Short mmCIF file of C-alpha atoms in Angstrom, two decimals:
data_model
loop_
_atom_site.label_atom_id
_atom_site.label_comp_id
_atom_site.label_asym_id
_atom_site.label_seq_id
_atom_site.Cartn_x
_atom_site.Cartn_y
_atom_site.Cartn_z
CA PHE R 1451 0.00 0.00 0.00
CA LYS R 1452 1.67 3.19 -1.20
CA LEU R 1453 0.49 6.65 -0.20
CA PRO R 1454 1.83 9.32 -2.59
CA ALA R 1455 3.86 12.17 -1.14
CA LEU R 1456 2.01 15.38 -0.37
CA ARG R 1457 3.79 17.18 -3.24
CA GLU R 1458 2.11 14.69 -5.59
CA ARG R 1459 -1.35 15.43 -4.15
CA SER R 1460 -1.64 19.22 -4.38
CA VAL R 1461 -5.46 19.05 -4.38
CA ASP R 1462 -5.29 17.73 -0.80
CA ILE R 1463 -3.22 20.61 0.58
CA VAL R 1464 -5.97 23.19 1.14
CA PRO R 1465 -8.53 20.81 2.69
CA LEU R 1466 -5.86 19.40 5.00
CA ALA R 1467 -4.64 22.88 5.93
CA LEU R 1468 -8.17 24.03 6.76
CA GLU R 1469 -8.67 20.99 8.97
CA PHE R 1470 -5.36 21.61 10.74
CA ILE R 1471 -6.28 25.28 11.27
CA GLU R 1472 -9.59 24.31 12.84
CA ASP R 1473 -7.96 21.68 15.07
CA CYS R 1474 -5.26 24.06 16.25
CA CYS R 1475 -7.77 26.84 16.98
CA GLN R 1476 -9.89 24.50 19.08
CA LYS R 1477 -6.91 23.05 20.91
CA HIS R 1478 -5.42 26.44 21.82
CA GLY R 1479 -8.55 28.61 22.06
CA ILE R 1480 -7.49 30.80 19.14
CA GLU R 1481 -9.95 32.49 16.81
CA VAL R 1482 -8.93 32.81 13.17
CA ARG R 1483 -11.48 35.09 11.53
CA ARG R 1484 -9.89 35.31 8.11
CA ILE R 1485 -7.60 33.11 6.06
CA HIS R 1486 -6.03 35.13 3.26
CA ARG R 1487 -5.82 33.62 -0.20
CA ASP R 1488 -2.08 34.27 -0.29
CA PHE R 1489 -1.68 31.98 2.72
CA LEU R 1490 -3.38 29.05 0.98
CA ALA R 1491 -1.67 29.85 -2.33
CA ALA R 1492 1.74 29.74 -0.64
CA LEU R 1493 0.95 26.33 0.82
CA LYS R 1494 -0.04 25.04 -2.60
CA ARG R 1495 3.06 26.50 -4.31
CA TYR R 1496 5.51 24.99 -1.86
CA HIS R 1497 7.19 21.77 -3.00
CA TRP R 1498 6.62 19.72 0.14
CA PRO R 1499 9.74 17.60 0.67
CA GLY R 1500 8.18 16.01 3.73
CA ASN R 1501 4.81 14.55 4.47
CA ILE R 1502 1.47 15.63 5.90
CA ARG R 1503 3.07 16.06 9.32
CA GLU R 1504 5.25 18.84 7.87
CA LEU R 1505 2.15 20.63 6.55
CA LYS R 1506 0.44 20.24 9.92
CA ASN R 1507 3.44 21.66 11.79
CA GLN R 1508 3.69 24.61 9.41
CA VAL R 1509 -0.02 25.40 9.71
CA GLN R 1510 -0.02 25.07 13.51
CA ARG R 1511 2.95 27.40 13.77
CA ALA R 1512 1.21 29.95 11.56
CA VAL R 1513 -1.97 29.82 13.65
CA LEU R 1514 -0.01 30.28 16.87
CA PHE R 1515 1.83 33.31 15.44
CA CYS R 1516 -1.07 34.96 13.61
CA GLU R 1517 -2.14 38.36 14.86
CA ASN R 1518 -5.64 39.79 15.07
CA GLY R 1519 -7.21 36.59 13.78
CA ASP R 1520 -5.95 37.19 10.23
CA LEU R 1521 -3.94 34.27 8.90
CA ASN R 1522 -1.69 35.40 6.05
CA VAL R 1523 1.50 34.43 4.26
CA ASN R 1524 3.62 36.41 6.75
CA ASP R 1525 2.63 33.92 9.44
CA LEU R 1526 4.42 31.10 7.61
CA SER R 1527 8.04 30.31 8.41
CA ASP R 1528 10.65 30.97 5.72
#
């Protein structure tokens, strides 16, 4: 049973990211009121060398560092 790498399944990136955002918000009591398109576009453009866990870690970090409930590309690590 082979599961393709995340970089080979770009259509899964946004739905997974949205799920991870929701989970992180609930876990930490954070309210994200707006997710900017540039944030999701950056996630889709990135060539994910790792797996879904890398995406989850990146999204969780962004949620924890977002200000004013606006999640944007500046919340992503370099």
